[in-house]
PDB file of C-alpha atoms in Angstrom:
ATOM      1  CA  UNK A   1      70.627   1.803   4.442  1.00 36.00           C
ATOM      2  CA  UNK A   2      74.391   1.386   4.945  1.00 37.00           C
ATOM      3  CA  UNK A   3      73.738  -1.870   6.784  1.00 38.00           C
ATOM      4  CA  UNK A   4      71.728  -3.156   3.862  1.00 36.00           C
ATOM      5  CA  UNK A   5      74.516  -2.445   1.374  1.00 38.00           C
ATOM      6  CA  UNK A   6      77.004  -4.279   3.574  1.00 35.00           C
ATOM      7  CA  UNK A   7      74.633  -7.212   4.038  1.00 40.00           C
ATOM      8  CA  UNK A   8      74.011  -7.373   0.282  1.00 44.00           C
ATOM      9  CA  UNK A   9      77.745  -7.177  -0.351  1.00 48.00           C
ATOM     10  CA  UNK A  10      78.397 -10.051   2.037  1.00 47.00           C
ATOM     11  CA  UNK A  11      75.566 -12.046   0.503  1.00 49.00           C
ATOM     12  CA  UNK A  12      76.932 -11.359  -2.973  1.00 51.00           C
ATOM     13  CA  UNK A  13      80.400 -12.478  -1.967  1.00 46.00           C
ATOM     14  CA  UNK A  14      78.992 -15.650  -0.413  1.00 50.00           C
ATOM     15  CA  UNK A  15      76.891 -16.351  -3.500  1.00 50.00           C
ATOM     16  CA  UNK A  16      79.845 -15.824  -5.819  1.00 53.00           C
ATOM     17  CA  UNK A  17      82.032 -17.973  -3.566  1.00 49.00           C
ATOM     18  CA  UNK A  18      79.339 -20.657  -3.724  1.00 50.00           C
ATOM     19  CA  UNK A  19      79.211 -20.417  -7.518  1.00 51.00           C
ATOM     20  CA  UNK A  20      82.998 -20.659  -7.673  1.00 50.00           C
ATOM     21  CA  UNK A  21      82.938 -23.701  -5.350  1.00 45.00           C
ATOM     22  CA  UNK A  22      80.389 -25.297  -7.659  1.00 47.00           C
ATOM     23  CA  UNK A  23      82.686 -24.627 -10.606  1.00 49.00           C
ATOM     24  CA  UNK A  24      85.662 -26.205  -8.831  1.00 48.00           C
ATOM     25  CA  UNK A  25      83.535 -29.184  -7.801  1.00 42.00           C
ATOM     26  CA  UNK A  26      82.434 -29.660 -11.421  1.00 47.00           C
ATOM     27  CA  UNK A  27      86.045 -29.668 -12.627  1.00 47.00           C
ATOM     28  CA  UNK A  28      87.167 -32.116  -9.936  1.00 42.00           C
ATOM     29  CA  UNK A  29      84.168 -34.415 -10.514  1.00 41.00           C
ATOM     30  CA  UNK A  30      84.736 -34.497 -14.243  1.00 45.00           C
ATOM     31  CA  UNK A  31      88.255 -35.865 -13.797  1.00 45.00           C
ATOM     32  CA  UNK A  32      89.743 -33.521 -16.367  1.00 47.00           C
ATOM     33  CA  UNK A  33      89.538 -29.865 -17.185  1.00 45.00           C
ATOM     34  CA  UNK A  34      87.237 -29.119 -20.119  1.00 50.00           C
ATOM     35  CA  UNK A  35      88.382 -26.618 -22.725  1.00 69.00           C
ATOM     36  CA  UNK A  36      88.226 -23.127 -21.216  1.00 73.00           C
ATOM     37  CA  UNK A  37      85.589 -21.789 -23.579  1.00 77.00           C
ATOM     38  CA  UNK A  38      83.156 -24.664 -23.023  1.00 83.00           C
ATOM     39  CA  UNK A  39      83.646 -24.196 -19.298  1.00 82.00           C
ATOM     40  CA  UNK A  40      83.057 -20.432 -19.581  1.00 84.00           C
ATOM     41  CA  UNK A  41      79.917 -20.999 -21.640  1.00 85.00           C
ATOM     42  CA  UNK A  42      78.555 -23.387 -19.004  1.00 88.00           C
ATOM     43  CA  UNK A  43      79.255 -20.993 -16.117  1.00 87.00           C
ATOM     44  CA  UNK A  44      77.776 -18.053 -18.048  1.00 86.00           C
ATOM     45  CA  UNK A  45      74.624 -20.076 -18.742  1.00 90.00           C
ATOM     46  CA  UNK A  46      74.327 -21.053 -15.071  1.00 90.00           C
ATOM     47  CA  UNK A  47      74.868 -17.449 -13.953  1.00 88.00           C
ATOM     48  CA  UNK A  48      72.221 -16.232 -16.424  1.00 87.00           C
ATOM     49  CA  UNK A  49      69.781 -18.872 -15.195  1.00 91.00           C
ATOM     50  CA  UNK A  50      70.399 -17.954 -11.538  1.00 91.00           C
ATOM     51  CA  UNK A  51      70.077 -14.250 -12.395  1.00 88.00           C
ATOM     52  CA  UNK A  52      66.727 -14.889 -14.087  1.00 89.00           C
ATOM     53  CA  UNK A  53      65.647 -16.670 -10.887  1.00 92.00           C
ATOM     54  CA  UNK A  54      66.397 -13.490  -8.914  1.00 89.00           C
ATOM     55  CA  UNK A  55      69.931 -14.175  -7.645  1.00 88.00           C
ATOM     56  CA  UNK A  56      71.495 -10.697  -7.787  1.00 86.00           C
ATOM     57  CA  UNK A  57      75.033 -11.992  -7.224  1.00 86.00           C
ATOM     58  CA  UNK A  58      74.709 -14.084 -10.376  1.00 86.00           C
ATOM     59  CA  UNK A  59      73.501 -11.003 -12.273  1.00 86.00           C
ATOM     60  CA  UNK A  60      76.800  -9.295 -11.413  1.00 89.00           C
ATOM     61  CA  UNK A  61      78.963 -12.259 -12.474  1.00 90.00           C
ATOM     62  CA  UNK A  62      81.231 -11.947 -15.504  1.00 90.00           C
ATOM     63  CA  UNK A  63      83.263 -14.949 -16.680  1.00 87.00           C
ATOM     64  CA  UNK A  64      86.262 -14.808 -19.018  1.00 89.00           C
ATOM     65  CA  UNK A  65      88.509 -17.458 -20.543  1.00 84.00           C
ATOM     66  CA  UNK A  66      92.098 -16.307 -20.165  1.00 80.00           C
ATOM     67  CA  UNK A  67      93.582 -18.953 -22.423  1.00 73.00           C
ATOM     68  CA  UNK A  68      94.255 -22.672 -22.235  1.00 69.00           C
ATOM     69  CA  UNK A  69      92.513 -23.912 -19.121  1.00 73.00           C
ATOM     70  CA  UNK A  70      92.533 -20.610 -17.212  1.00 81.00           C
ATOM     71  CA  UNK A  71      89.183 -19.012 -16.399  1.00 83.00           C
ATOM     72  CA  UNK A  72      88.473 -15.878 -14.349  1.00 86.00           C
ATOM     73  CA  UNK A  73      85.232 -14.908 -12.636  1.00 87.00           C
ATOM     74  CA  UNK A  74      84.615 -11.301 -11.606  1.00 90.00           C
ATOM     75  CA  UNK A  75      81.738  -9.507  -9.924  1.00 90.00           C
ATOM     76  CA  UNK A  76      80.557  -6.007 -10.772  1.00 90.00           C
ATOM     77  CA  UNK A  77      78.687  -5.738  -7.447  1.00 89.00           C
ATOM     78  CA  UNK A  78      81.397  -3.521  -5.863  1.00 89.00           C
ATOM     79  CA  UNK A  79      80.551  -0.763  -8.354  1.00 90.00           C
ATOM     80  CA  UNK A  80      77.448   0.124  -6.357  1.00 90.00           C
ATOM     81  CA  UNK A  81      79.424   0.847  -3.176  1.00 91.00           C
ATOM     82  CA  UNK A  82      82.959   1.594  -4.348  1.00 92.00           C
ATOM     83  CA  UNK A  83      82.042   4.211  -6.981  1.00 93.00           C
ATOM     84  CA  UNK A  84      80.251   6.494  -4.483  1.00 94.00           C
ATOM     85  CA  UNK A  85      83.146   5.989  -2.047  1.00 94.00           C
ATOM     86  CA  UNK A  86      85.620   6.940  -4.774  1.00 94.00           C
ATOM     87  CA  UNK A  87      83.576   9.997  -5.711  1.00 92.00           C
ATOM     88  CA  UNK A  88      83.698  10.939  -2.010  1.00 93.00           C
ATOM     89  CA  UNK A  89      87.525  10.879  -2.136  1.00 92.00           C
ATOM     90  CA  UNK A  90      88.396   7.416  -0.753  1.00 94.00           C
ATOM     91  CA  UNK A  91      91.546   6.470  -2.657  1.00 94.00           C
ATOM     92  CA  UNK A  92      91.422   2.751  -1.819  1.00 94.00           C
ATOM     93  CA  UNK A  93      87.981   2.554  -3.421  1.00 94.00           C
ATOM     94  CA  UNK A  94      89.236   4.475  -6.474  1.00 94.00           C
ATOM     95  CA  UNK A  95      92.167   2.078  -6.857  1.00 95.00           C
ATOM     96  CA  UNK A  96      89.954  -0.995  -6.612  1.00 95.00           C
ATOM     97  CA  UNK A  97      87.462   0.403  -9.128  1.00 95.00           C
ATOM     98  CA  UNK A  98      90.276   1.388 -11.530  1.00 95.00           C
ATOM     99  CA  UNK A  99      91.650  -2.160 -11.467  1.00 96.00           C
ATOM    100  CA  UNK A 100      88.157  -3.598 -12.032  1.00 95.00           C
ATOM    101  CA  UNK A 101      87.614  -1.191 -14.948  1.00 95.00           C
ATOM    102  CA  UNK A 102      91.002  -2.109 -16.449  1.00 94.00           C
ATOM    103  CA  UNK A 103      90.292  -5.816 -16.110  1.00 94.00           C
ATOM    104  CA  UNK A 104      86.820  -5.553 -17.648  1.00 94.00           C
ATOM    105  CA  UNK A 105      88.128  -3.306 -20.446  1.00 95.00           C
ATOM    106  CA  UNK A 106      90.697  -5.967 -21.270  1.00 93.00           C
ATOM    107  CA  UNK A 107      88.010  -8.654 -21.338  1.00 92.00           C
ATOM    108  CA  UNK A 108      85.832  -6.410 -23.497  1.00 95.00           C
ATOM    109  CA  UNK A 109      88.676  -6.146 -26.020  1.00 94.00           C
ATOM    110  CA  UNK A 110      88.655  -9.980 -26.119  1.00 90.00           C
ATOM    111  CA  UNK A 111      85.008  -9.946 -27.226  1.00 90.00           C
ATOM    112  CA  UNK A 112      83.294 -10.469 -23.854  1.00 91.00           C
ATOM    113  CA  UNK A 113      79.897  -8.790 -24.295  1.00 90.00           C
ATOM    114  CA  UNK A 114      79.091  -8.792 -20.568  1.00 90.00           C
ATOM    115  CA  UNK A 115      82.372  -7.030 -19.805  1.00 92.00           C
ATOM    116  CA  UNK A 116      81.702  -4.472 -22.565  1.00 94.00           C
ATOM    117  CA  UNK A 117      78.259  -3.799 -21.136  1.00 92.00           C
ATOM    118  CA  UNK A 118      79.709  -3.237 -17.655  1.00 92.00           C
ATOM    119  CA  UNK A 119      82.457  -0.970 -19.024  1.00 93.00           C
ATOM    120  CA  UNK A 120      79.939   1.073 -21.017  1.00 93.00           C
ATOM    121  CA  UNK A 121      77.286   1.443 -18.309  1.00 90.00           C
ATOM    122  CA  UNK A 122      79.168   1.540 -15.001  1.00 82.00           C
ATOM    123  CA  UNK A 123      78.528   3.327 -12.714  1.00 90.00           C
ATOM    124  CA  UNK A 124      82.123   4.517 -12.799  1.00 92.00           C
ATOM    125  CA  UNK A 125      83.644   7.437 -10.874  1.00 90.00           C
ATOM    126  CA  UNK A 126      83.051  10.918 -12.265  1.00 80.00           C
ATOM    127  CA  UNK A 127      86.706  11.966 -12.536  1.00 80.00           C
ATOM    128  CA  UNK A 128      89.727   9.727 -12.212  1.00 85.00           C
ATOM    129  CA  UNK A 129      93.191   8.957 -13.554  1.00 92.00           C
ATOM    130  CA  UNK A 130      92.879   5.226 -14.157  1.00 92.00           C
ATOM    131  CA  UNK A 131      96.557   4.490 -15.005  1.00 93.00           C
ATOM    132  CA  UNK A 132      97.773   6.328 -11.890  1.00 95.00           C
ATOM    133  CA  UNK A 133      95.212   4.540  -9.723  1.00 95.00           C
ATOM    134  CA  UNK A 134      96.219   1.149 -11.140  1.00 94.00           C
ATOM    135  CA  UNK A 135      99.867   1.931 -10.362  1.00 95.00           C
ATOM    136  CA  UNK A 136      98.876   2.947  -6.814  1.00 95.00           C
ATOM    137  CA  UNK A 137      96.910  -0.311  -6.454  1.00 95.00           C
ATOM    138  CA  UNK A 138     100.006  -2.279  -7.519  1.00 95.00           C
ATOM    139  CA  UNK A 139     102.001  -0.538  -4.795  1.00 94.00           C
ATOM    140  CA  UNK A 140      99.209  -1.197  -2.288  1.00 94.00           C
ATOM    141  CA  UNK A 141      99.367  -4.914  -3.129  1.00 94.00           C
ATOM    142  CA  UNK A 142     103.162  -4.999  -2.883  1.00 94.00           C
ATOM    143  CA  UNK A 143     103.174  -3.137   0.443  1.00 95.00           C
ATOM    144  CA  UNK A 144     100.484  -5.367   1.938  1.00 93.00           C
ATOM    145  CA  UNK A 145      97.869  -2.609   2.236  1.00 92.00           C
ATOM    146  CA  UNK A 146      95.672  -4.778  -0.006  1.00 92.00           C
ATOM    147  CA  UNK A 147      95.790  -8.475   0.834  1.00 92.00           C
ATOM    148  CA  UNK A 148      97.501 -10.594  -1.842  1.00 91.00           C
ATOM    149  CA  UNK A 149      94.377 -12.759  -2.170  1.00 88.00           C
ATOM    150  CA  UNK A 150      92.078  -9.763  -2.667  1.00 89.00           C
ATOM    151  CA  UNK A 151      90.215  -9.419  -5.969  1.00 87.00           C
ATOM    152  CA  UNK A 152      92.261  -6.300  -6.718  1.00 90.00           C
ATOM    153  CA  UNK A 153      95.669  -7.947  -6.291  1.00 91.00           C
ATOM    154  CA  UNK A 154      94.604 -11.106  -8.109  1.00 90.00           C
ATOM    155  CA  UNK A 155      93.256  -9.060 -11.029  1.00 89.00           C
ATOM    156  CA  UNK A 156      96.526  -7.121 -11.218  1.00 91.00           C
ATOM    157  CA  UNK A 157      98.447 -10.398 -11.486  1.00 88.00           C
ATOM    158  CA  UNK A 158      96.404 -11.340 -14.560  1.00 82.00           C
ATOM    159  CA  UNK A 159      96.498  -7.922 -16.236  1.00 80.00           C
TER     160      UNK A 159
END
């Protein structure tokens, strides 16, 4: 089973990367950046359509307008592997999950229903100190323990 989770994780990352490439291609082909909300609505609709067709990576995709022309795309797929790892005592997993929870909570407060659903249903670790874990994740990004282009470090830059 562990091999399957890793394979699914890799497939999810590839699918999300493909969706993101499609988004970038759409913006470049259009010649100008559409308003963020229209863009978000389009990506959400495409993700919902792909999810309904059975694409699990699309089912885990949450899109949020961050203002102006800035849009963020996040996946909740890591919850399935990182939460058990965190519950087992792996601090890196706890830090990554805490940052994801903080990011999605912020999006939920902006009215993003998908983010609220993810925040309310999880699965999230049983016991954790989210603010302390977010601070530890910031230090991990600064020290290079987490790569600067990782989802965790990029999310921290936007939080």
